Short mmCIF file of C-alpha atoms in Angstrom, two decimals:
data_model
loop_
_atom_site.label_atom_id
_atom_site.label_comp_id
_atom_site.label_asym_id
_atom_site.label_seq_id
_atom_site.Cartn_x
_atom_site.Cartn_y
_atom_site.Cartn_z
CA MET A 2 -41.35 -5.73 14.15
CA SER A 3 -40.99 -5.67 10.41
CA ALA A 4 -37.48 -5.04 9.10
CA THR A 5 -38.80 -3.30 5.97
CA LYS A 6 -38.31 0.46 5.99
CA PRO A 7 -38.65 3.27 3.45
CA ARG A 8 -35.44 3.96 1.60
CA ALA A 9 -33.91 7.20 0.52
CA LYS A 10 -33.43 7.88 -3.16
CA LYS A 11 -30.37 6.05 -4.47
CA THR A 12 -27.19 8.04 -4.86
CA ALA A 13 -24.95 6.24 -7.36
CA PRO A 14 -21.18 5.94 -6.80
CA THR A 15 -20.57 8.17 -9.83
CA ALA A 16 -22.77 11.07 -8.66
CA HIS A 17 -20.86 14.37 -8.77
CA LEU A 18 -22.39 16.74 -6.25
CA VAL A 19 -20.80 19.60 -4.37
CA ALA A 20 -19.91 18.92 -0.76
CA GLU A 21 -22.71 20.98 0.75
CA GLU A 22 -25.33 19.20 -1.34
CA THR A 23 -24.09 15.80 -0.26
CA ARG A 24 -23.90 16.84 3.39
CA ASP A 25 -27.52 17.94 3.18
CA ALA A 26 -28.43 14.66 1.47
CA GLY A 27 -26.81 12.71 4.31
CA ARG A 28 -28.64 14.68 6.98
CA GLU A 29 -31.95 14.40 5.13
CA ALA A 30 -31.52 10.64 4.90
CA ARG A 31 -31.72 10.49 8.70
CA LYS A 32 -35.36 11.57 8.49
CA GLU A 33 -36.36 8.76 6.14
CA VAL A 34 -34.00 6.18 7.62
CA PRO A 35 -33.26 7.01 11.27
CA ARG A 36 -29.90 5.71 12.41
CA SER A 37 -31.61 3.87 15.27
CA SER A 38 -33.66 1.90 12.72
CA HIS A 39 -30.57 -0.14 11.82
CA ALA A 40 -30.95 -2.00 15.11
CA GLU A 41 -34.03 -3.74 13.73
CA TRP A 42 -33.96 -7.15 12.14
CA SER A 43 -36.25 -10.15 12.21
CA PRO A 44 -36.32 -13.28 10.03
CA GLY A 45 -38.78 -13.24 7.16
CA PRO A 46 -41.72 -15.66 7.15
CA HIS A 47 -40.39 -17.81 4.31
CA ARG A 48 -36.71 -17.69 5.25
CA ASP A 49 -34.87 -20.96 4.45
CA PRO A 50 -31.07 -20.76 4.79
CA ILE A 51 -30.59 -24.44 3.94
CA ALA A 52 -32.43 -24.00 0.64
CA ILE A 53 -30.22 -21.02 -0.19
CA LEU A 54 -27.09 -23.11 0.37
CA GLU A 55 -28.50 -25.97 -1.70
CA ALA A 56 -29.30 -23.62 -4.58
CA GLN A 57 -25.76 -22.19 -4.43
CA SER A 58 -24.25 -25.68 -4.48
CA ALA A 59 -26.24 -26.85 -7.50
CA GLY A 60 -23.78 -25.38 -10.02
CA ARG A 61 -20.64 -26.41 -8.13
CA ILE A 62 -18.41 -29.47 -8.42
CA GLN A 63 -20.62 -31.96 -6.60
CA GLU A 64 -17.84 -34.15 -5.24
CA LEU A 65 -16.44 -31.10 -3.40
CA VAL A 66 -19.70 -29.74 -1.94
CA PRO A 67 -19.51 -32.05 1.14
CA ILE A 68 -16.13 -30.47 1.97
CA ARG A 69 -17.79 -27.05 1.91
CA TYR A 70 -20.52 -28.23 4.27
CA GLY A 71 -17.95 -29.92 6.48
CA ARG A 72 -15.94 -26.74 6.86
CA MET A 73 -19.08 -24.70 7.51
CA SER A 74 -20.14 -27.14 10.21
CA ASP A 75 -17.07 -26.50 12.39
CA SER A 76 -18.55 -23.56 14.31
CA ALA A 77 -21.15 -20.83 14.16
CA PHE A 78 -18.42 -18.54 12.82
CA THR A 79 -17.39 -20.85 9.95
CA PHE A 80 -21.06 -21.29 9.10
CA TYR A 81 -21.41 -17.51 8.96
CA ARG A 82 -18.32 -17.24 6.74
CA GLY A 83 -19.86 -19.61 4.22
CA GLY A 84 -23.30 -18.02 4.38
CA ALA A 85 -22.83 -14.77 2.45
CA ALA A 86 -25.84 -15.57 0.27
CA ILE A 87 -27.98 -16.12 3.37
CA MET A 88 -27.09 -12.76 4.84
CA ALA A 89 -27.47 -10.96 1.51
CA ALA A 90 -31.10 -12.09 1.43
CA ASP A 91 -31.53 -11.11 5.08
CA LEU A 92 -30.08 -7.62 4.53
CA ALA A 93 -32.00 -6.80 1.36
CA PRO A 94 -35.16 -5.57 3.14
CA THR A 95 -33.36 -3.80 6.00
CA PRO A 96 -33.22 0.02 6.33
CA ALA A 97 -30.86 1.65 3.84
CA THR A 98 -30.14 5.24 2.83
CA GLY A 99 -29.81 4.42 -0.85
CA ILE A 100 -26.23 5.70 -0.94
CA VAL A 101 -24.41 3.22 -3.15
CA VAL A 102 -20.76 2.13 -2.95
CA GLN A 103 -18.77 -0.63 -4.57
CA SER A 104 -19.74 -3.14 -1.93
CA CYS A 105 -17.45 -6.01 -0.96
CA GLY A 106 -20.51 -8.22 -0.52
CA ASP A 107 -18.78 -10.45 2.03
CA ALA A 108 -17.05 -8.09 4.46
CA HIS A 109 -16.75 -10.39 7.46
CA ILE A 110 -13.65 -9.75 9.52
CA SER A 111 -11.81 -12.87 8.31
CA ASN A 112 -11.92 -11.39 4.81
CA PHE A 113 -9.52 -8.64 5.89
CA GLY A 114 -5.81 -9.23 6.04
CA GLY A 115 -2.33 -8.36 4.87
CA PHE A 116 -1.06 -8.46 1.30
CA ALA A 117 1.76 -6.98 -0.75
CA SER A 118 1.41 -3.70 -2.58
CA PRO A 119 3.13 -3.31 -5.97
CA ASP A 120 5.84 -1.23 -4.24
CA ARG A 121 6.49 -4.21 -1.93
CA LYS A 122 4.98 -2.89 1.28
CA LEU A 123 2.76 -5.04 3.50
CA VAL A 124 -0.64 -3.38 3.63
CA PHE A 125 -3.92 -4.21 5.40
CA GLY A 126 -7.39 -4.21 3.92
CA LEU A 127 -10.16 -6.23 2.34
CA ASN A 128 -8.74 -9.22 0.50
CA ASP A 129 -11.79 -11.08 -0.84
CA PHE A 130 -13.94 -9.60 -3.60
CA ASP A 131 -15.77 -12.62 -4.99
CA GLU A 132 -19.14 -11.00 -4.23
CA THR A 133 -18.31 -7.37 -5.03
CA LEU A 134 -21.05 -5.32 -6.66
CA PRO A 135 -22.46 -1.80 -6.32
CA GLY A 136 -24.77 -1.89 -3.31
CA SER A 137 -25.77 -0.25 -0.05
CA TRP A 138 -22.84 0.68 2.16
CA GLU A 139 -24.87 -0.44 5.20
CA TRP A 140 -24.84 -4.06 4.04
CA ASP A 141 -21.05 -4.32 4.27
CA VAL A 142 -20.94 -2.61 7.66
CA LYS A 143 -23.61 -4.90 9.06
CA ARG A 144 -21.85 -8.01 7.79
CA MET A 145 -18.62 -6.78 9.36
CA ALA A 146 -20.29 -5.90 12.65
CA ALA A 147 -22.19 -9.17 12.99
CA SER A 148 -19.03 -11.14 12.20
CA ALA A 149 -17.22 -9.34 15.04
CA GLU A 150 -20.00 -10.35 17.44
CA ILE A 151 -19.92 -13.96 16.24
CA ALA A 152 -16.11 -14.12 16.36
CA ALA A 153 -16.15 -12.69 19.89
CA ARG A 154 -18.58 -15.38 21.00
CA ASP A 155 -16.46 -17.99 19.24
CA VAL A 156 -13.45 -17.14 21.45
CA GLY A 157 -15.57 -17.09 24.60
CA ALA A 158 -15.98 -13.34 25.08
CA GLY A 159 -18.88 -12.27 27.25
CA SER A 160 -21.85 -10.25 26.02
CA LYS A 161 -20.47 -6.88 27.14
CA ALA A 162 -17.03 -7.62 25.70
CA ALA A 163 -18.56 -8.65 22.37
CA SER A 164 -20.53 -5.39 22.27
CA ARG A 165 -17.36 -3.39 22.88
CA ILE A 166 -15.62 -5.24 20.05
CA VAL A 167 -18.48 -4.58 17.63
CA LYS A 168 -18.82 -0.94 18.63
CA ALA A 169 -15.10 -0.31 18.24
CA GLY A 170 -15.22 -1.45 14.62
CA VAL A 171 -18.31 0.57 13.72
CA ASP A 172 -17.05 3.66 15.56
CA ARG A 173 -13.83 3.45 13.62
CA TYR A 174 -15.74 3.14 10.36
CA ARG A 175 -17.61 6.35 11.28
CA ASP A 176 -14.45 8.25 12.27
CA ALA A 177 -12.49 7.07 9.23
CA MET A 178 -15.34 8.03 6.92
CA ARG A 179 -15.39 11.52 8.45
CA MET A 180 -11.64 11.81 7.82
CA CYS A 181 -12.16 10.73 4.22
CA ALA A 182 -14.99 13.27 3.82
CA ASN A 183 -12.53 16.02 4.70
CA ALA A 184 -9.76 14.70 2.46
CA SER A 185 -9.16 15.40 -1.21
CA TYR A 186 -10.08 12.92 -3.92
CA LEU A 187 -6.43 12.08 -4.50
CA GLU A 188 -5.72 11.61 -0.80
CA VAL A 189 -8.56 9.11 -0.57
CA TRP A 190 -7.54 7.40 -3.80
CA TYR A 191 -3.94 6.95 -2.65
CA GLY A 192 -4.97 6.10 0.90
CA ARG A 193 -4.04 2.72 2.34
CA ILE A 194 -3.28 1.16 5.69
CA ASP A 195 0.36 0.14 5.99
CA PHE A 196 0.64 -2.94 8.16
CA ASP A 197 3.61 -1.60 10.10
CA ASP A 198 1.77 1.62 10.95
CA MET A 199 -1.28 -0.36 12.02
CA LEU A 200 0.76 -2.55 14.37
CA THR A 201 2.50 0.49 15.85
CA LEU A 202 -0.85 2.13 16.56
CA MET A 203 -2.20 -1.07 18.09
CA GLY A 204 0.82 -1.21 20.36
CA LYS A 205 0.24 2.37 21.55
CA ARG A 206 -3.42 1.70 22.26
CA THR A 207 -2.82 -1.54 24.15
CA GLY A 208 0.43 -0.58 25.85
CA GLN A 209 2.03 -3.74 24.45
CA ASN A 210 5.45 -4.08 22.88
CA ILE A 211 4.60 -5.31 19.43
CA ASP A 212 8.13 -5.48 17.98
CA GLU A 213 8.13 -9.27 18.26
CA ALA A 214 4.69 -9.50 16.67
CA ARG A 215 5.78 -7.18 13.86
CA SER A 216 8.85 -9.28 13.11
CA ARG A 217 6.90 -12.55 13.28
CA ILE A 218 4.00 -11.38 11.11
CA THR A 219 6.24 -9.70 8.54
CA ALA A 220 8.49 -12.75 8.27
CA LYS A 221 5.51 -15.08 7.88
CA ALA A 222 3.82 -12.90 5.27
CA THR A 223 6.90 -12.22 3.15
CA ARG A 224 7.63 -15.97 2.96
CA LYS A 225 4.36 -16.49 1.08
CA THR A 226 5.59 -16.07 -2.48
CA SER A 227 5.61 -18.06 -5.71
CA GLU A 228 8.99 -19.46 -4.68
CA ARG A 229 7.43 -20.80 -1.49
CA ALA A 230 4.49 -22.23 -3.43
CA LEU A 231 6.92 -23.93 -5.78
CA LYS A 232 8.71 -25.67 -2.90
CA LYS A 233 5.56 -26.62 -1.03
CA LEU A 234 3.15 -27.56 -3.79
CA THR A 235 5.27 -29.05 -6.58
CA HIS A 236 7.72 -31.86 -7.18
CA GLU A 237 9.71 -33.20 -10.12
CA VAL A 238 8.27 -35.99 -12.28
CA ASP A 239 10.38 -37.37 -15.12
CA GLY A 240 12.46 -34.22 -15.10
CA LYS A 241 9.44 -31.88 -15.18
CA LEU A 242 7.91 -29.84 -12.39
CA GLN A 243 4.34 -30.76 -11.52
CA PHE A 244 1.91 -30.00 -8.73
CA ILE A 245 1.78 -32.70 -6.10
CA SER A 246 -1.22 -35.00 -5.94
CA ASP A 247 -3.16 -34.66 -2.70
CA PRO A 248 -6.81 -35.12 -3.64
CA PRO A 249 -9.30 -33.74 -3.04
CA ILE A 250 -7.31 -30.66 -1.91
CA ILE A 251 -4.85 -30.63 -4.81
CA THR A 252 -5.62 -32.67 -7.92
CA PRO A 253 -3.31 -32.39 -10.96
CA ILE A 254 -5.09 -31.83 -14.23
CA GLU A 255 -4.11 -35.29 -15.53
CA GLU A 256 -6.04 -36.98 -12.72
CA ILE A 257 -9.33 -35.25 -13.33
CA ALA A 258 -11.57 -37.58 -15.30
CA GLY A 259 -13.90 -36.12 -17.89
CA GLY A 260 -12.80 -32.57 -18.75
CA VAL A 261 -9.92 -31.42 -20.82
CA GLY A 262 -7.39 -32.81 -18.38
CA GLY A 263 -8.60 -36.41 -18.29
CA VAL A 264 -8.76 -37.16 -21.99
CA ASP A 265 -5.53 -36.22 -23.68
CA ALA A 266 -2.62 -34.37 -22.12
CA GLU A 267 -1.62 -32.73 -25.40
CA LEU A 268 -5.14 -31.45 -26.07
CA ALA A 269 -5.39 -30.29 -22.47
CA GLU A 270 -2.23 -28.22 -22.75
CA GLU A 271 -3.33 -26.75 -26.06
CA TYR A 272 -6.62 -25.64 -24.51
CA VAL A 273 -4.92 -24.21 -21.42
CA LEU A 274 -2.52 -22.21 -23.57
CA SER A 275 -5.43 -20.68 -25.48
CA LEU A 276 -7.01 -19.66 -22.17
CA ILE A 277 -3.76 -18.11 -21.03
CA ASP A 278 -3.73 -15.96 -24.17
CA THR A 279 -7.28 -14.86 -23.33
CA TYR A 280 -6.24 -13.96 -19.79
CA ALA A 281 -3.23 -11.99 -21.06
CA GLU A 282 -5.55 -9.83 -23.15
CA SER A 283 -7.31 -8.71 -19.95
CA LEU A 284 -4.08 -7.32 -18.48
CA PRO A 285 -2.95 -3.71 -18.92
CA ASP A 286 -0.20 -3.39 -21.52
CA ASP A 287 2.65 -3.08 -19.02
CA ARG A 288 1.53 -6.18 -17.08
CA ARG A 289 1.04 -8.12 -20.30
CA HIS A 290 4.62 -7.28 -21.24
CA LEU A 291 5.78 -8.66 -17.87
CA PHE A 292 3.63 -11.78 -18.16
CA GLN A 293 5.07 -12.61 -21.59
CA HIS A 294 8.34 -13.52 -19.88
CA TYR A 295 6.67 -16.62 -18.37
CA LYS A 296 5.67 -19.93 -19.93
CA TYR A 297 3.07 -22.43 -18.79
CA VAL A 298 4.34 -25.53 -16.96
CA HIS A 299 1.48 -27.26 -15.10
CA MET A 300 -1.86 -26.82 -13.37
CA ALA A 301 -4.00 -28.48 -10.71
CA ARG A 302 -7.38 -28.03 -9.11
CA LYS A 303 -7.05 -26.70 -5.56
CA VAL A 304 -9.75 -26.48 -2.89
CA VAL A 305 -9.68 -23.14 -1.06
CA GLY A 306 -11.53 -21.33 1.72
CA VAL A 307 -14.92 -22.10 3.18
CA GLY A 308 -17.66 -20.47 1.14
CA SER A 309 -15.70 -20.96 -2.11
CA VAL A 310 -15.36 -24.73 -1.79
CA GLY A 311 -16.97 -26.47 -4.73
CA THR A 312 -16.32 -23.65 -7.16
CA ARG A 313 -13.80 -24.33 -9.89
CA CYS A 314 -10.45 -23.17 -8.53
CA TRP A 315 -7.07 -23.93 -10.06
CA VAL A 316 -3.42 -23.18 -9.47
CA VAL A 317 -1.19 -22.69 -12.50
CA LEU A 318 2.60 -22.83 -12.51
CA PHE A 319 4.63 -20.67 -14.87
CA MET A 320 8.41 -20.37 -15.16
CA SER A 321 10.27 -17.47 -16.69
CA HIS A 322 11.94 -18.20 -20.01
CA ARG A 323 15.44 -17.07 -19.15
CA ARG A 324 15.92 -17.30 -15.41
CA GLY A 325 13.54 -20.11 -14.57
CA ASP A 326 11.95 -18.25 -11.66
CA PRO A 327 8.39 -19.28 -10.79
CA LEU A 328 5.04 -17.53 -10.96
CA VAL A 329 2.06 -19.33 -9.44
CA LEU A 330 -1.36 -17.94 -10.29
CA GLN A 331 -4.70 -18.85 -8.79
CA VAL A 332 -7.57 -19.21 -11.24
CA LYS A 333 -10.80 -18.83 -9.29
CA GLU A 334 -14.32 -19.23 -10.60
CA ALA A 335 -16.45 -16.10 -10.38
CA ASP A 336 -20.17 -16.75 -10.21
CA THR A 337 -22.95 -14.20 -9.99
CA SER A 338 -22.57 -12.06 -6.85
CA VAL A 339 -24.80 -12.97 -3.91
CA LEU A 340 -25.88 -9.33 -3.96
CA ALA A 341 -27.17 -9.48 -7.54
CA PRO A 342 -30.70 -10.74 -6.73
CA HIS A 343 -31.13 -7.78 -4.39
CA ALA A 344 -28.95 -5.00 -5.85
CA GLY A 345 -29.29 -5.77 -9.54
CA PRO A 346 -27.03 -7.62 -12.01
CA SER A 347 -23.47 -6.69 -12.79
CA THR A 348 -22.83 -4.49 -15.80
CA SER A 349 -19.69 -6.52 -16.57
CA ALA A 350 -19.94 -9.05 -19.39
CA ASN A 351 -17.72 -11.44 -17.43
CA GLN A 352 -18.13 -12.19 -13.71
CA GLY A 353 -14.35 -12.43 -13.38
CA GLN A 354 -14.12 -8.93 -14.81
CA ARG A 355 -16.69 -7.85 -12.20
CA VAL A 356 -14.42 -9.10 -9.42
CA VAL A 357 -11.24 -7.56 -10.85
CA GLU A 358 -12.73 -4.15 -11.56
CA GLY A 359 -14.50 -4.07 -8.20
CA GLN A 360 -11.24 -4.86 -6.44
CA ARG A 361 -9.33 -2.20 -8.34
CA LEU A 362 -11.99 0.35 -7.47
CA THR A 363 -11.87 -0.35 -3.74
CA GLN A 364 -8.15 -1.11 -3.20
CA ALA A 365 -5.34 1.40 -3.47
CA ALA A 366 -2.88 -1.46 -3.98
CA SER A 367 -4.01 -4.48 -6.00
CA ASP A 368 -2.27 -7.58 -7.32
CA ILE A 369 -0.44 -6.70 -10.52
CA PHE A 370 -1.60 -9.94 -12.18
CA LEU A 371 -5.34 -9.41 -11.67
CA GLY A 372 -7.16 -10.48 -14.82
CA TRP A 373 -10.02 -12.61 -16.06
CA LEU A 374 -11.08 -15.19 -18.65
CA ARG A 375 -13.99 -17.40 -19.71
CA ALA A 376 -13.63 -21.15 -20.27
CA THR A 377 -15.82 -24.09 -21.24
CA GLY A 378 -15.84 -26.73 -18.52
CA ALA A 379 -16.25 -30.50 -18.56
CA ASP A 380 -19.99 -29.87 -18.18
CA GLN A 381 -19.88 -28.10 -21.56
CA LEU A 382 -21.00 -24.88 -19.89
CA GLU A 383 -19.10 -21.61 -19.91
CA HIS A 384 -17.60 -20.45 -16.62
CA ASP A 385 -16.03 -17.12 -15.73
CA PHE A 386 -12.79 -16.85 -13.76
CA TYR A 387 -10.48 -14.24 -12.32
CA LEU A 388 -6.74 -14.68 -11.82
CA ARG A 389 -4.27 -13.39 -9.25
CA GLN A 390 -1.07 -14.54 -7.62
CA LEU A 391 -1.68 -17.50 -5.34
CA TRP A 392 0.56 -16.09 -2.62
CA ASP A 393 1.86 -12.56 -2.59
CA TRP A 394 2.68 -11.89 1.05
CA LYS A 395 -0.87 -12.81 2.01
CA PHE A 396 -1.49 -12.85 5.73
CA SER A 397 -4.69 -13.64 7.63
CA ALA A 398 -5.13 -13.15 11.35
CA ASP A 399 -5.94 -16.16 13.51
CA LEU A 400 -8.99 -14.81 15.32
CA SER A 401 -9.24 -17.89 17.55
CA THR A 402 -6.07 -16.84 19.41
CA MET A 403 -7.20 -13.29 20.16
CA ASP A 404 -8.29 -11.95 23.53
CA GLU A 405 -10.73 -9.05 23.90
CA ILE A 406 -8.05 -6.37 23.54
CA ARG A 407 -6.57 -7.80 20.36
CA LEU A 408 -9.95 -8.57 18.82
CA THR A 409 -11.09 -5.03 19.61
CA GLU A 410 -8.06 -3.54 17.88
CA TYR A 411 -8.48 -5.90 14.94
CA SER A 412 -12.15 -4.93 14.61
CA THR A 413 -11.06 -1.29 14.67
CA ALA A 414 -8.61 -1.88 11.83
CA CYS A 415 -11.31 -3.62 9.79
CA GLY A 416 -13.65 -0.66 10.30
CA ALA A 417 -11.01 1.76 9.04
CA ALA A 418 -10.19 -0.40 6.01
CA LEU A 419 -13.85 -0.78 5.07
CA ALA A 420 -14.45 2.96 5.32
CA LEU A 421 -11.48 3.65 3.05
CA ALA A 422 -12.75 1.12 0.50
CA HIS A 423 -16.23 2.66 0.51
CA ALA A 424 -14.87 6.22 0.35
CA ARG A 425 -13.05 5.45 -2.89
CA SER A 426 -16.23 4.48 -4.72
CA GLY A 427 -19.15 6.14 -2.95
CA ASP A 428 -20.28 9.51 -1.66
CA ARG A 429 -18.10 9.71 1.42
CA VAL A 430 -19.43 13.16 2.37
CA ALA A 431 -23.04 11.97 2.38
CA ILE A 432 -22.21 8.82 4.37
CA ALA A 433 -20.19 10.80 6.91
CA SER A 434 -22.96 13.36 7.24
CA TYR A 435 -25.51 10.62 7.78
CA LEU A 436 -23.40 8.93 10.45
CA GLY A 437 -22.62 12.16 12.27
CA LYS A 438 -20.32 12.38 15.29
CA GLY A 439 -22.35 10.45 17.84
CA ASP A 440 -23.02 6.80 18.69
CA ALA A 441 -26.53 6.43 17.25
CA PHE A 442 -25.46 4.24 14.34
CA SER A 443 -22.86 2.18 16.20
CA ASN A 444 -25.25 1.53 19.09
CA ALA A 445 -27.87 0.38 16.60
CA LEU A 446 -25.40 -2.02 14.99
CA VAL A 447 -24.42 -3.45 18.37
CA GLN A 448 -28.05 -4.44 18.86
CA PHE A 449 -28.39 -5.67 15.27
CA SER A 450 -25.28 -7.80 15.65
CA LYS A 451 -26.57 -9.48 18.80
CA THR A 452 -29.89 -10.27 17.15
CA TYR A 453 -28.27 -11.59 14.01
CA ALA A 454 -25.66 -13.61 15.90
CA ASP A 455 -28.47 -15.27 17.85
CA GLN A 456 -30.16 -16.18 14.56
CA ASN A 457 -26.86 -17.40 13.12
CA GLU A 458 -26.53 -19.84 16.02
CA VAL A 459 -30.03 -21.15 15.30
CA ASP A 460 -29.17 -21.43 11.60
CA HIS A 461 -25.95 -23.28 12.39
CA GLN A 462 -27.81 -25.78 14.55
CA ASN A 463 -30.42 -26.28 11.83
CA PHE A 464 -27.56 -26.81 9.40
CA LEU A 465 -26.08 -29.49 11.66
CA ASP A 466 -29.52 -31.10 11.93
CA ALA A 467 -29.79 -31.14 8.13
CA ILE A 468 -26.46 -32.97 8.00
CA ALA A 469 -27.54 -35.42 10.70
CA SER A 470 -30.80 -36.13 8.88
CA GLY A 471 -29.03 -36.80 5.59
CA ARG A 472 -30.48 -33.80 3.77
CA LEU A 473 -26.93 -32.48 3.42
CA VAL A 474 -23.75 -34.55 3.18
CA ALA A 475 -20.71 -33.17 4.97
CA GLN A 476 -17.09 -34.29 4.86
CA THR A 477 -15.14 -33.08 7.88
CA GLY A 478 -11.42 -32.94 8.58
CA VAL A 479 -10.50 -31.94 5.02
#
């Protein structure tokens, strides 16, 4: 059966309609795009996931691409994590209401986690916005749902258990969106999920005493600071602090042949300082005032994640002028969103700006040092970047250790966080009206997730075959 369906007229995130009009729009969308239609998906006739990955890798640092492929080869789930561009192409022709939100673009459940709010509370939500762009809300929910199915299979859950895990997440998205539809604009805008409250609720639902888990998670998260990064990632060389050398994972700027760092240290520092000034201009005035208390010390290229491997990612060490306390920022390349070929290009002049503004729009509590810049690389091409603190109480759940109960509760939390993110930018009343109170949409996504997870396993095997044949080169264990 063809996956292509008629679409409702697009409703932009900035549309200002009265509640009754948007409720009617949501109900009317059911006629053009029945909720049951979201169960449908089949691969297109010219679908080539390997070619998509190769095209993505063409503009990346070639010596690092094998690490990306090696990490993606570990399991069907890691392959899925690195395949956002594959799924974006797969989702583009699927049924959609046309109601637009600021989409995450890569809302798999490992891209949710804990992080610090500016008022120093540990909160839970989406924490990866590399692919953010205005797009269909359904795309994010389907990526989240399919990832729950794949993660459940990865830990050995049976078919029925996996379906319960998926359904719990989608049901919670529906219920949370209905709550947001009945809330005021300010309530939604201020809304966030405090980690402590989430753990307490999980404990009530599972009947488990989660005090130990709360203490352990909080302690682990709050240790991840610039001070911790300083101790773990730097050492003293000739009386100066520098990042350690552990290539290819961490490579100090002096060791990188070719670009600004491999020619002349003085020229390299001069260029970096000019980029820092550019970044500072992207900060709000109060944050720029704070940042002016820090001076540049050193930088290194650092490999991160799965799908991001091969992009130009750096860590930069700053120390405050008076006290000598550290600030470690991550400088991460921002390429065109994987959604852009299907949802349209970003209106931002800088792809780093796209990431920052998308994150601010969907998060109630964002990193205070979010900013962006553009730099000319060793390839003499311009590249866009966004900046944030490397570690600011960041915490990611280890899905591989979860049983069905924990994975169900985690999926539920992800559904709530995604709904809150979408409600901040899109027409929450129309989405809630479309979803309704019943299980039609969640049941459809359970079926979709099974179908897509099956295809993901085929894709993963074809990916491994491409490595075995020499079409792709993978470096494992890194």
